[in-house]
Coordinates of C-alpha atoms in Angstrom, one line a residue:
Chain A
M5 CA 13.5 -31.9 -2.3
Q6 CA 16.2 -30.3 -0.3
F7 CA 18.7 -30.6 -3.0
T8 CA 16.6 -29.2 -5.8
P9 CA 17.7 -25.5 -5.5
Y10 CA 21.3 -26.7 -5.2
A11 CA 21.1 -28.7 -8.4
K12 CA 19.3 -26.0 -10.3
G13 CA 21.8 -23.4 -9.1
L14 CA 24.7 -25.5 -10.3
L15 CA 23.1 -26.1 -13.7
V16 CA 22.4 -22.4 -14.2
A17 CA 26.0 -21.6 -13.2
L18 CA 27.4 -24.2 -15.6
S19 CA 25.3 -23.2 -18.5
L20 CA 26.1 -19.6 -17.7
S21 CA 29.8 -20.3 -18.1
V22 CA 29.2 -22.0 -21.4
M23 CA 27.3 -19.0 -22.7
A24 CA 29.8 -16.6 -21.5
G25 CA 32.3 -18.4 -23.7
C26 CA 30.0 -18.1 -26.7
S27 CA 28.9 -14.5 -26.3
S28 CA 32.2 -12.7 -25.9
S29 CA 32.4 -11.8 -29.6
G30 CA 29.5 -9.4 -29.6
G31 CA 29.8 -6.7 -32.2
A32 CA 28.8 -3.9 -29.9
Q33 CA 32.2 -4.0 -28.2
D34 CA 34.2 -2.9 -31.1
G35 CA 32.5 0.6 -31.2
D36 CA 34.0 1.0 -27.8
M37 CA 37.6 0.9 -29.0
D38 CA 37.0 3.4 -31.8
S39 CA 35.7 6.0 -29.5
A40 CA 38.6 5.5 -27.2
N41 CA 41.1 6.2 -30.0
S42 CA 39.2 9.1 -31.5
G43 CA 39.0 10.7 -28.0
A44 CA 42.8 11.0 -27.8
N45 CA 43.7 14.3 -29.3
T46 CA 45.1 17.8 -28.9
A47 CA 45.1 18.4 -25.2
G48 CA 47.8 15.9 -24.6
M49 CA 50.1 17.4 -27.2
N50 CA 50.1 21.1 -26.7
T51 CA 51.0 21.1 -23.0
G52 CA 53.8 18.6 -23.2
A53 CA 56.3 21.3 -22.2
N54 CA 54.4 22.1 -19.1
S55 CA 54.4 18.5 -17.9
N56 CA 58.1 18.3 -18.3
A57 CA 58.7 21.3 -16.2
N58 CA 56.8 19.8 -13.3
Q59 CA 57.9 16.3 -13.7
M60 CA 60.9 16.2 -11.4
S61 CA 59.3 17.6 -8.3
N62 CA 55.8 16.1 -8.6
A63 CA 56.1 12.7 -10.2
A64 CA 55.0 10.7 -7.2
M65 CA 51.5 9.2 -7.2
P66 CA 49.4 11.4 -4.9
D67 CA 48.2 9.8 -1.7
V68 CA 44.8 11.4 -1.8
R69 CA 42.8 9.5 -4.3
T70 CA 39.2 10.5 -3.5
I71 CA 37.5 13.8 -3.9
Y72 CA 34.0 14.7 -2.8
F73 CA 31.1 16.7 -4.2
A74 CA 28.1 18.7 -3.1
F75 CA 24.5 17.3 -3.5
N76 CA 23.5 17.0 -7.1
K77 CA 26.6 18.8 -8.2
D78 CA 29.6 17.9 -10.4
T79 CA 31.7 21.1 -9.8
I80 CA 35.2 20.6 -8.4
R81 CA 35.3 22.2 -4.9
P82 CA 38.3 24.6 -4.5
E83 CA 39.8 22.5 -1.6
F84 CA 40.3 19.6 -4.0
E85 CA 42.0 21.5 -6.8
S86 CA 45.4 20.9 -5.4
V87 CA 44.7 17.1 -5.2
L88 CA 43.7 17.1 -8.9
M89 CA 46.7 19.2 -9.8
G90 CA 48.9 16.5 -8.1
H91 CA 47.2 13.7 -10.2
A92 CA 47.5 15.8 -13.4
Q93 CA 51.2 16.2 -12.8
Y94 CA 51.7 12.5 -12.0
L95 CA 49.9 11.5 -15.2
K96 CA 51.8 13.9 -17.4
A97 CA 55.1 12.7 -16.0
N98 CA 54.1 9.1 -16.4
T99 CA 52.4 8.9 -19.8
S100 CA 52.2 5.1 -19.6
A101 CA 50.1 5.4 -16.4
N102 CA 46.4 5.0 -16.8
V103 CA 43.7 5.9 -14.4
V104 CA 40.1 4.8 -14.0
L105 CA 37.9 7.6 -12.6
E106 CA 35.2 6.0 -10.6
G107 CA 32.1 8.3 -10.2
H108 CA 29.7 7.7 -7.3
A109 CA 26.5 9.2 -6.0
D110 CA 24.7 9.1 -2.7
E111 CA 21.7 6.8 -2.2
R112 CA 19.0 9.4 -2.8
G113 CA 17.0 9.2 -6.0
T114 CA 16.8 6.4 -8.5
R115 CA 19.6 4.1 -9.4
E116 CA 19.9 4.6 -13.1
Y117 CA 19.6 8.4 -12.8
N118 CA 22.4 8.2 -10.2
L119 CA 24.6 6.3 -12.7
G120 CA 24.3 9.4 -14.8
L121 CA 25.2 11.7 -11.8
G122 CA 28.3 9.6 -11.0
E123 CA 29.4 9.8 -14.6
R124 CA 29.0 13.5 -14.6
R125 CA 31.3 13.9 -11.6
A126 CA 33.9 11.6 -13.1
K127 CA 33.7 13.6 -16.4
S128 CA 34.1 16.8 -14.5
V129 CA 37.4 15.5 -13.0
A130 CA 38.5 14.2 -16.4
R131 CA 37.9 17.7 -17.9
F132 CA 40.0 19.2 -15.2
L133 CA 42.8 16.8 -15.9
T134 CA 42.8 17.3 -19.6
V135 CA 42.8 21.0 -19.3
Q136 CA 45.9 20.6 -17.2
G137 CA 47.4 18.7 -20.2
V138 CA 46.8 15.1 -19.3
S139 CA 46.1 13.0 -22.4
P140 CA 42.5 11.7 -22.6
S141 CA 43.9 8.3 -23.6
Q142 CA 45.2 7.9 -20.1
I143 CA 41.8 8.4 -18.5
E144 CA 38.8 6.0 -18.4
I145 CA 35.5 6.7 -16.7
V146 CA 33.3 4.2 -14.9
S147 CA 30.2 5.3 -13.0
Y148 CA 29.0 3.2 -10.2
G149 CA 26.1 5.5 -9.3
E150 CA 24.9 4.5 -5.8
E151 CA 25.9 0.9 -6.2
R152 CA 29.2 1.0 -4.2
P153 CA 28.7 3.3 -1.2
A154 CA 31.9 4.1 0.8
V155 CA 29.8 4.1 4.0
Q156 CA 26.4 2.9 4.9
G157 CA 23.7 4.8 6.6
H158 CA 21.2 7.7 6.0
G159 CA 22.0 11.3 6.7
E160 CA 24.3 14.0 5.3
S161 CA 27.4 12.7 6.9
S162 CA 27.1 9.4 5.1
Y163 CA 25.9 11.0 1.9
A164 CA 28.8 13.4 1.8
K165 CA 31.3 10.6 1.9
N166 CA 29.5 8.7 -0.9
R167 CA 29.3 11.6 -3.4
R168 CA 32.8 11.1 -4.7
V169 CA 35.2 10.4 -7.5
V170 CA 38.0 7.8 -6.8
F171 CA 41.2 7.6 -8.8
D172 CA 41.9 4.0 -9.5
Y173 CA 45.4 3.5 -11.0
Chain B
M552 CA 42.2 -15.8 -26.3
R553 CA 39.0 -13.9 -25.8
R554 CA 37.2 -17.1 -25.2
L555 CA 39.7 -18.1 -22.6
T556 CA 39.2 -14.8 -20.7
A557 CA 35.5 -15.2 -20.9
W558 CA 35.8 -18.7 -19.4
M559 CA 37.9 -17.5 -16.6
M560 CA 35.4 -14.7 -15.9
A561 CA 32.7 -17.3 -15.8
A562 CA 34.7 -19.5 -13.5
A563 CA 35.2 -16.5 -11.1
L564 CA 31.5 -15.9 -11.1
L565 CA 30.9 -19.6 -10.4
A566 CA 33.2 -19.4 -7.5
V567 CA 31.2 -16.7 -5.8
T568 CA 27.9 -18.4 -6.5
S569 CA 26.9 -19.9 -3.1
L570 CA 23.7 -21.8 -2.6
A571 CA 22.1 -19.3 -0.3
R572 CA 18.4 -18.7 -0.8
A573 CA 16.8 -15.4 -0.2
D574 CA 13.1 -16.1 0.3
L575 CA 11.2 -13.0 1.4
T576 CA 8.5 -12.9 4.0
I577 CA 5.5 -10.6 3.9
E578 CA 4.5 -8.2 6.7
I579 CA 1.4 -6.1 6.5
T580 CA 2.3 -2.5 7.2
K581 CA -1.0 -0.8 6.4
G582 CA -4.3 -2.5 6.0
N583 CA -7.2 -1.5 3.8
D584 CA -10.3 -0.5 5.9
S585 CA -12.7 -1.3 3.1
A586 CA -11.2 -4.7 2.2
T587 CA -13.8 -7.4 1.6
P588 CA -13.9 -10.0 4.4
I589 CA -13.4 -13.6 3.2
A590 CA -13.1 -16.8 5.1
V591 CA -10.6 -19.4 3.8
V592 CA -11.2 -22.6 5.7
P593 CA -8.2 -25.0 6.1
F594 CA -8.5 -27.6 3.4
E595 CA -9.9 -31.0 4.7
N596 CA -7.1 -33.5 4.4
L597 CA -8.3 -36.9 3.3
T598 CA -4.9 -38.3 2.2
G599 CA -4.2 -40.1 5.5
G600 CA -0.8 -38.4 5.7
S601 CA 0.4 -34.9 6.4
L602 CA 0.3 -32.3 3.6
P603 CA 3.6 -30.5 2.7
Q604 CA 1.8 -27.2 2.0
D605 CA -1.1 -25.4 3.8
L606 CA -3.1 -24.5 0.7
A607 CA -5.7 -22.4 2.6
R608 CA -2.8 -20.3 4.0
I609 CA -1.3 -19.7 0.6
I610 CA -4.7 -18.6 -0.8
S611 CA -5.4 -16.5 2.3
D612 CA -2.0 -14.8 2.1
D613 CA -2.4 -14.1 -1.6
L614 CA -5.8 -12.5 -1.2
A615 CA -4.6 -10.4 1.7
R616 CA -1.6 -9.2 -0.3
S617 CA -4.0 -8.0 -3.1
G618 CA -5.2 -5.3 -0.6
Q619 CA -8.7 -6.0 -1.7
F620 CA -9.5 -8.8 0.7
E621 CA -9.3 -9.2 4.5
P622 CA -9.1 -12.9 5.3
I623 CA -10.8 -13.8 8.6
K624 CA -8.3 -15.0 11.2
R625 CA -8.2 -18.8 11.5
D626 CA -8.8 -18.8 15.2
N627 CA -12.2 -17.1 14.6
L628 CA -13.5 -19.7 12.1
I629 CA -16.6 -21.3 13.7
A630 CA -16.6 -24.5 11.6
L631 CA -14.2 -26.3 9.3
P632 CA -16.3 -27.6 6.4
G633 CA -14.5 -29.3 3.5
T634 CA -17.3 -28.8 0.9
T635 CA -20.1 -26.3 0.4
Q636 CA -22.6 -29.1 1.1
D637 CA -21.4 -29.0 4.8
V638 CA -21.7 -25.2 5.0
F639 CA -24.3 -23.6 7.3
V640 CA -24.5 -20.3 5.6
N641 CA -25.9 -18.3 8.6
D642 CA -22.8 -19.2 10.6
W643 CA -20.6 -17.4 8.1
K644 CA -23.0 -14.4 7.7
R645 CA -22.9 -13.9 11.5
L646 CA -19.1 -14.0 11.3
G647 CA -19.2 -11.2 8.7
A648 CA -17.7 -13.1 5.8
S649 CA -18.8 -11.9 2.4
Y650 CA -17.2 -14.9 0.7
L651 CA -16.1 -18.4 1.8
V652 CA -13.5 -20.7 0.3
V653 CA -13.5 -24.4 1.2
G654 CA -11.5 -27.4 -0.1
Q655 CA -10.5 -31.0 0.2
V656 CA -7.3 -32.8 -0.7
K657 CA -7.2 -36.5 -1.6
T658 CA -4.5 -38.8 -2.9
A659 CA -4.7 -39.0 -6.7
S660 CA -4.4 -42.3 -8.6
N661 CA -0.9 -41.3 -9.9
G662 CA 0.4 -40.7 -6.3
G663 CA 0.0 -36.9 -6.4
Y664 CA -2.8 -34.9 -5.0
S665 CA -6.3 -34.2 -6.1
I666 CA -7.6 -30.9 -4.8
Q667 CA -11.2 -29.8 -4.9
Y668 CA -11.9 -26.2 -4.0
E669 CA -15.1 -24.2 -4.0
L670 CA -16.0 -20.5 -3.6
M671 CA -19.2 -19.4 -2.1
D672 CA -21.0 -16.0 -2.0
V673 CA -22.1 -16.0 1.6
L674 CA -24.6 -13.1 1.3
G675 CA -26.1 -14.4 -1.9
N676 CA -26.0 -18.0 -0.5
K677 CA -24.7 -19.2 -3.8
R678 CA -21.8 -21.4 -5.0
M679 CA -19.8 -19.3 -7.5
L680 CA -16.9 -21.6 -8.4
G681 CA -15.9 -25.3 -8.0
E682 CA -13.1 -27.2 -9.6
V683 CA -10.9 -30.3 -9.1
I684 CA -7.2 -29.9 -9.9
T685 CA -4.2 -32.2 -9.5
G686 CA -0.7 -31.6 -8.6
S687 CA 2.5 -33.2 -7.3
N688 CA 4.3 -32.4 -4.1
G689 CA 6.5 -29.8 -5.7
E690 CA 3.5 -28.2 -7.6
L691 CA 1.3 -27.6 -4.5
R692 CA 2.4 -23.9 -4.0
A693 CA 1.7 -23.2 -7.6
R694 CA -1.7 -24.8 -7.3
G695 CA -2.4 -22.6 -4.4
H696 CA -1.6 -19.5 -6.4
Y697 CA -3.7 -20.8 -9.3
M698 CA -6.7 -21.1 -7.0
S699 CA -6.1 -17.6 -5.7
D700 CA -6.1 -16.4 -9.3
E701 CA -9.4 -18.1 -10.0
I702 CA -11.1 -16.9 -6.8
F703 CA -9.8 -13.3 -7.3
E704 CA -11.0 -13.1 -10.9
E705 CA -14.4 -14.6 -10.1
I706 CA -15.1 -12.0 -7.4
T707 CA -13.4 -8.9 -8.8
G708 CA -13.6 -9.5 -12.6
I709 CA -9.8 -8.7 -12.7
R710 CA -7.3 -11.4 -13.8
G711 CA -5.3 -12.6 -10.8
A712 CA -1.5 -12.1 -10.8
F713 CA -0.6 -14.5 -8.0
S714 CA 1.0 -17.0 -10.3
T715 CA 3.6 -14.5 -11.4
K716 CA 7.2 -14.0 -10.4
I717 CA 9.5 -11.2 -9.3
A718 CA 13.1 -10.7 -10.0
Y719 CA 15.2 -8.7 -7.6
I720 CA 18.8 -7.9 -6.6
T721 CA 20.4 -8.7 -3.3
A722 CA 23.6 -7.1 -1.9
N723 CA 25.5 -8.5 1.1
G724 CA 28.5 -7.0 2.7
V725 CA 30.1 -3.6 2.8
G726 CA 32.8 -1.5 0.9
D727 CA 34.9 -3.6 -1.5
N728 CA 33.4 -6.8 -0.2
I729 CA 29.8 -6.8 -1.5
R730 CA 28.3 -9.9 -3.0
F731 CA 25.6 -9.0 -5.5
A732 CA 23.0 -11.5 -6.7
L733 CA 20.1 -11.6 -9.1
Y734 CA 17.1 -13.7 -7.9
V735 CA 13.9 -14.9 -9.3
A736 CA 11.1 -15.8 -6.9
D737 CA 7.3 -16.4 -6.8
S738 CA 5.4 -13.1 -6.4
D739 CA 4.9 -13.9 -2.7
G740 CA 8.7 -14.2 -2.2
H741 CA 8.8 -18.0 -1.9
N742 CA 10.9 -20.4 -4.0
S743 CA 13.7 -17.9 -4.6
Q744 CA 16.4 -19.0 -7.0
E745 CA 19.7 -17.3 -7.6
I746 CA 20.3 -16.9 -11.3
L747 CA 23.5 -14.7 -11.2
A748 CA 26.1 -13.7 -8.6
S749 CA 29.0 -11.4 -8.8
D750 CA 31.3 -9.3 -6.6
E751 CA 30.5 -6.4 -8.9
P752 CA 27.1 -4.6 -9.1
I753 CA 24.1 -6.1 -10.9
M754 CA 21.3 -3.7 -11.8
S755 CA 18.0 -3.1 -13.5
P756 CA 16.5 -6.5 -14.2
A757 CA 13.8 -6.4 -16.8
W758 CA 11.5 -9.2 -17.9
S759 CA 10.9 -10.0 -21.6
P760 CA 7.2 -9.8 -22.4
D761 CA 7.0 -13.7 -22.7
G762 CA 8.4 -14.0 -19.2
K763 CA 11.2 -16.3 -20.4
K764 CA 14.2 -14.0 -20.3
L765 CA 15.7 -11.3 -18.2
A766 CA 17.8 -8.3 -19.4
Y767 CA 20.0 -6.8 -16.8
V768 CA 23.1 -4.7 -16.2
S769 CA 26.2 -6.4 -14.8
F770 CA 29.5 -4.8 -13.9
E771 CA 31.2 -8.2 -13.8
A772 CA 33.9 -7.1 -16.3
E773 CA 34.4 -4.0 -14.1
R774 CA 32.4 -2.0 -16.7
P775 CA 28.7 -2.0 -17.1
A776 CA 27.2 -4.1 -19.8
I777 CA 23.7 -5.2 -20.8
Y778 CA 23.1 -9.0 -20.8
V779 CA 20.0 -11.1 -21.7
Q780 CA 19.7 -14.4 -19.9
E781 CA 17.2 -17.2 -20.7
L782 CA 15.7 -18.4 -17.4
G783 CA 15.0 -21.9 -18.5
S784 CA 18.5 -22.8 -19.8
G785 CA 20.6 -20.2 -18.0
R786 CA 22.2 -19.3 -21.4
R787 CA 22.9 -15.7 -21.9
A788 CA 24.3 -13.1 -24.4
K789 CA 26.0 -9.8 -23.9
L790 CA 24.1 -7.2 -25.9
T791 CA 26.1 -4.1 -25.3
G792 CA 29.4 -3.2 -23.8
F793 CA 30.0 0.3 -25.0
R794 CA 32.3 2.8 -23.3
G795 CA 30.4 4.6 -20.5
I796 CA 27.0 3.8 -19.2
N797 CA 25.1 0.7 -20.5
G798 CA 21.9 0.9 -18.5
A799 CA 18.2 0.8 -17.9
P800 CA 17.2 -2.0 -20.4
A801 CA 13.4 -2.0 -21.2
W802 CA 11.7 -4.5 -23.6
S803 CA 9.4 -3.3 -26.2
P804 CA 5.9 -4.9 -25.9
D805 CA 6.6 -7.2 -28.9
G806 CA 9.8 -8.4 -27.3
R807 CA 11.9 -7.5 -30.4
K808 CA 13.6 -4.4 -29.2
L809 CA 15.3 -3.1 -26.1
A810 CA 15.3 0.5 -25.1
M811 CA 18.3 1.5 -23.0
A812 CA 20.5 4.4 -21.8
L813 CA 24.0 4.6 -23.3
S814 CA 26.5 7.4 -22.8
K815 CA 28.8 6.3 -25.6
D816 CA 28.2 9.5 -27.5
G817 CA 28.6 11.8 -24.4
Q818 CA 26.0 11.8 -21.6
P819 CA 23.3 9.2 -21.2
E820 CA 20.9 9.1 -24.1
I821 CA 18.0 6.8 -24.9
Y822 CA 18.6 4.3 -27.7
V823 CA 16.5 1.5 -29.1
M824 CA 18.3 -1.7 -30.1
D825 CA 16.7 -4.2 -32.5
I826 CA 17.7 -7.4 -30.9
A827 CA 17.8 -9.6 -34.0
S828 CA 19.8 -7.2 -36.2
R829 CA 21.7 -5.5 -33.3
Q830 CA 21.0 -2.2 -35.0
F831 CA 20.7 0.9 -32.8
Q832 CA 18.5 3.9 -33.1
R833 CA 19.2 7.0 -31.1
L834 CA 16.1 8.6 -29.7
T835 CA 17.3 11.6 -27.6
N836 CA 19.9 14.2 -28.2
N837 CA 20.4 16.5 -25.3
P838 CA 23.2 17.6 -23.0
A839 CA 21.2 16.3 -20.0
I840 CA 20.9 12.9 -18.4
D841 CA 18.3 10.9 -20.3
T842 CA 17.6 7.5 -18.8
E843 CA 15.1 5.0 -17.4
P844 CA 12.9 4.4 -20.5
D845 CA 9.6 2.4 -20.2
W846 CA 7.5 1.6 -23.2
L847 CA 3.9 2.6 -23.6
P848 CA 1.7 -0.6 -23.7
D849 CA 0.9 -0.1 -27.4
G850 CA 4.6 0.3 -28.3
S851 CA 4.0 3.7 -29.9
G852 CA 6.5 5.4 -27.6
M853 CA 8.0 5.5 -24.2
V854 CA 8.4 7.6 -21.0
F855 CA 11.9 8.4 -19.7
T856 CA 13.6 10.5 -17.1
S857 CA 15.5 13.6 -18.0
D858 CA 17.1 16.5 -16.1
R859 CA 17.0 18.7 -19.2
A860 CA 14.9 21.2 -17.3
G861 CA 17.3 21.3 -14.3
S862 CA 15.9 18.5 -12.1
P863 CA 14.8 15.0 -13.1
Q864 CA 11.4 14.9 -14.6
I865 CA 9.5 12.4 -16.7
Y866 CA 8.9 12.9 -20.4
R867 CA 6.9 11.1 -23.0
L868 CA 8.5 10.4 -26.4
D869 CA 6.4 9.5 -29.4
L870 CA 8.3 7.2 -31.8
S871 CA 6.8 9.1 -34.7
G872 CA 8.3 12.3 -33.4
G873 CA 7.8 14.7 -30.5
T874 CA 8.7 14.7 -26.8
E875 CA 6.6 16.3 -24.1
R876 CA 7.1 16.7 -20.4
V877 CA 4.6 14.7 -18.3
T878 CA 5.4 15.5 -14.6
Y879 CA 5.1 18.9 -13.0
T880 CA 4.3 18.1 -9.4
G881 CA 7.5 18.4 -7.3
N882 CA 11.1 19.0 -8.3
Y883 CA 12.1 15.3 -8.6
N884 CA 10.1 12.7 -10.6
S885 CA 11.9 9.8 -12.0
R886 CA 11.9 6.1 -13.0
G887 CA 8.4 6.2 -14.5
R888 CA 6.4 2.9 -15.1
I889 CA 3.2 3.0 -17.1
S890 CA 0.3 0.9 -15.9
P891 CA -0.8 -2.0 -18.2
D892 CA -3.9 -0.1 -19.2
G893 CA -1.8 3.0 -20.1
E894 CA -3.8 5.3 -17.9
N895 CA -1.5 5.8 -14.9
L896 CA 2.2 6.6 -14.5
F897 CA 3.9 5.1 -11.4
M898 CA 7.1 6.9 -10.4
I899 CA 9.4 8.1 -7.6
N900 CA 8.4 11.5 -6.5
R901 CA 10.3 13.6 -4.0
A902 CA 7.8 14.9 -1.5
G903 CA 8.4 16.9 1.8
N904 CA 10.4 14.2 3.6
G905 CA 11.7 11.8 1.1
Y906 CA 11.4 9.8 -2.1
Q907 CA 8.1 8.0 -2.4
V908 CA 6.1 5.9 -4.9
A909 CA 3.5 8.1 -6.5
K910 CA 0.9 7.7 -9.2
Q911 CA 0.0 10.2 -11.8
D912 CA -3.3 10.0 -13.7
L913 CA -2.2 10.6 -17.2
K914 CA -5.5 12.2 -18.2
S915 CA -6.1 14.6 -15.3
G916 CA -2.4 15.0 -14.3
R917 CA -3.4 14.4 -10.7
V918 CA -0.6 13.0 -8.5
T919 CA -1.2 10.7 -5.5
S920 CA 1.5 9.6 -3.1
L921 CA 1.1 5.9 -2.5
T922 CA 3.6 5.3 0.3
D923 CA 4.8 7.0 3.5
T924 CA 8.3 5.7 3.5
Q925 CA 11.4 7.9 2.8
W926 CA 13.7 6.2 0.4
D927 CA 11.7 4.4 -2.2
E928 CA 13.0 3.3 -5.5
S929 CA 12.3 1.2 -8.5
P930 CA 8.5 0.8 -8.7
S931 CA 7.3 -2.1 -10.9
V932 CA 3.6 -2.7 -11.7
A933 CA 1.9 -6.1 -11.5
P934 CA 0.7 -7.3 -14.9
N935 CA -3.0 -6.8 -13.8
G936 CA -2.3 -3.3 -12.6
T937 CA -3.6 -3.8 -9.1
M938 CA -0.3 -3.7 -7.2
V939 CA 3.1 -2.0 -7.3
I940 CA 6.3 -3.6 -5.9
Y941 CA 9.2 -1.2 -5.1
A942 CA 12.4 -1.0 -3.0
T943 CA 12.6 0.9 0.2
Q944 CA 14.6 1.0 3.5
Q945 CA 13.8 -0.3 6.9
G946 CA 16.4 1.2 9.2
T947 CA 19.5 0.9 7.1
R948 CA 18.4 -2.3 5.3
G949 CA 17.0 -2.4 1.8
V950 CA 13.7 -4.2 1.7
L951 CA 11.0 -4.7 -0.9
G952 CA 7.5 -3.2 -0.4
Q953 CA 4.2 -3.8 -2.1
V954 CA 1.4 -1.2 -2.3
S955 CA -2.0 -1.5 -3.9
A956 CA -2.4 0.8 -6.9
D957 CA -4.9 2.8 -4.9
G958 CA -2.4 3.1 -2.0
R959 CA -4.9 1.6 0.5
A960 CA -2.9 -1.5 1.5
Q961 CA 0.9 -1.7 2.0
F962 CA 3.2 -4.6 2.7
S963 CA 6.9 -5.1 3.2
L964 CA 8.9 -8.2 2.1
P965 CA 12.2 -8.2 4.1
S966 CA 14.8 -10.8 3.3
A967 CA 16.4 -12.8 6.1
Q968 CA 19.8 -11.0 5.5
G969 CA 21.3 -8.2 3.5
D970 CA 19.8 -5.6 1.2
V971 CA 17.1 -6.4 -1.3
R972 CA 16.4 -4.0 -4.1
E973 CA 15.3 -3.4 -7.7
P974 CA 12.2 -5.6 -7.9
A975 CA 10.8 -6.3 -11.3
W976 CA 7.3 -7.9 -11.6
S977 CA 7.0 -10.5 -14.3
P978 CA 4.3 -10.5 -17.0
F979 CA 1.5 -13.1 -16.8
L980 CA 3.2 -16.5 -17.2
N981 CA 0.2 -18.8 -17.9

C-alpha cells in the first residue's frame, strides 16, 4: 500500500521519457524557425556604421540586466534608457552575441493574461534595441508572466520588483 | 540527435521527480445557513477487524463540501444504528436531521468488503435508497464517493460530482530554485499523484472531455509549449512549440480540437488546432492580447479574454462569425469559464479590494461576487455546475478554494507545503 504511489510515479516518469523521445519531431516546431529567419531584416543593416562608432568605448556587457515597469504598462521608463543603450551597444559590437529577453508581470490578474503582459514588456525592450540598430536575429523573447517572481509577497514594493524584463545572455 | 536531446531532457525531468505527495485538506471558511441537516452515522463494522477507511466520514465530508448539506456532528448523534430497521425515527426528528444515512460493512466472499448503505427521509419516515456494493481495500474511498454521489442525486435531483478529480500545479521554492509539479487528485484532495515535475514553470492544465488526458503548458525546454499527456499510460505528445506564447489550451466539447493562445504572428491570438490533422485556424486578429479561451457547451463558439477595449474583458466568439463583448461590470474581467448548462459565466472580476471569483448570469447580465478573498485566479466549474474550484492566497501562500455556485458555502484546500494553484475540475469520470 505504502509503495503504490512510488511505483506509479516511477512508471509515469519512465513512460514519460519514452514519449518525449517519440514526440520531438512534431511538425509545429518548424514554423518557429521560419519566423525567426524572416524576422531578421533591415534594422540591423542600416545602422551598421553607428555600431562601429560606439564599439570601442562601450563593448563590455552591461552590469545592469533588469529593468522595471509601471503597473499594466510596457513603456520604457526614462531612467532605464541608458541601461538599454548600453545593451544595444554591446549587441551591435558583438554581432555573434544573442540575448533572451525574459518578460515578467506581477501576480495580480490571471496567469495567461499576464503571460501576454510579460511578452508586451519584452517586445517593448526588443523594439527599443532594434531602433538602436541591434539585429532582430540576436534577440529572442520569452514571457514568464507571473510564474517566476523575483520576490515573494503582496504589496507594491514586491510587485514593482516583479514587473520586469531580464536580459539573459 | 534530436531524439538524444529529448531523452536527456526527459532524464533531467526524471531527476527532479521526487515522490512527494501533495494531498490537500479541506477547511470550511464560510458555512451555508440554509444547508440541509443530515445525519451520517458511522458504518457498523461487522468484519471483525478494523476498517482502513471511515466511510461515513468520507460521505459526510463530501456532502458538507457541496455546500447544500450540513452534516450533524458525530458527538451529537444519539444512536448508532447500522440499518434503517434499527432506526427510531423520532430520535432523529428531535435532533433536527432532515435525512439519515446508515450503513454496514461485512467481509465479502472474495476477501474484500461488502457495504450496505441506506438513505432515509426522516421527516417523511421513508427509506429512499438502499444498495449493497463491494470493494477492495484500495477501492474504499472511491466507494465512499460513489455513495455520496447516489445520496446527493437522490435528494437534490442533481448528479453528484464527488467521484471526479482535480488537476493542479504546485510550486515549491523561490527565485531560480522553484520546483513545479502537476498533480491529479480526487476532488476532495486525497490520493494526489504527481504526473509531471520540472524546474521550469508548468501552467494551465485542461482535461479532455473523456477525462483521460490533460493538456498543459510546460516551459521545460525553457520556452513554453503545449503538451497532451495520457493519464493512464503517462505517454505524451508535444502539440505546439511556436516562437512566443503557446498557452491556454482548451478542449472542444467533442475532444477533437484544442483552442489556444499563440503569439507566433505577433501578440497573443486565439487559434483552434484540429488534433488529428494538426491544422490551425486563426480566430482573432487584433493588436490586443487575446487569450484564455473556453468553449461553449454546444461547441458553437467560445468566450475569451481580450484587452482590445483597454482593460481585460470577456468576449464571446461565434464560430460562424461575430464577436461580442460579454462583461461590462468593473474594469477587469478575465479567465471566463462557462457553466455546464451554458447559463452562467464564472470569471475573475476586480472589485474594490482585489480579484475575486464572480458569476455573471448570461441572460440578465447580472454579476454576483462569490468570494471575499483578494487574489483569486483560475476558476474551474464542477461538471454538475454546483461548485467552483479556484486558486487564492492565504498569507503569502497559494491555496485552492472551493465555493458553491451560489456563493453560500466556501472552503479552502491548503497543501501541507508550498504553493498550490491552477486547479482544473475533471469531467464526470463514470
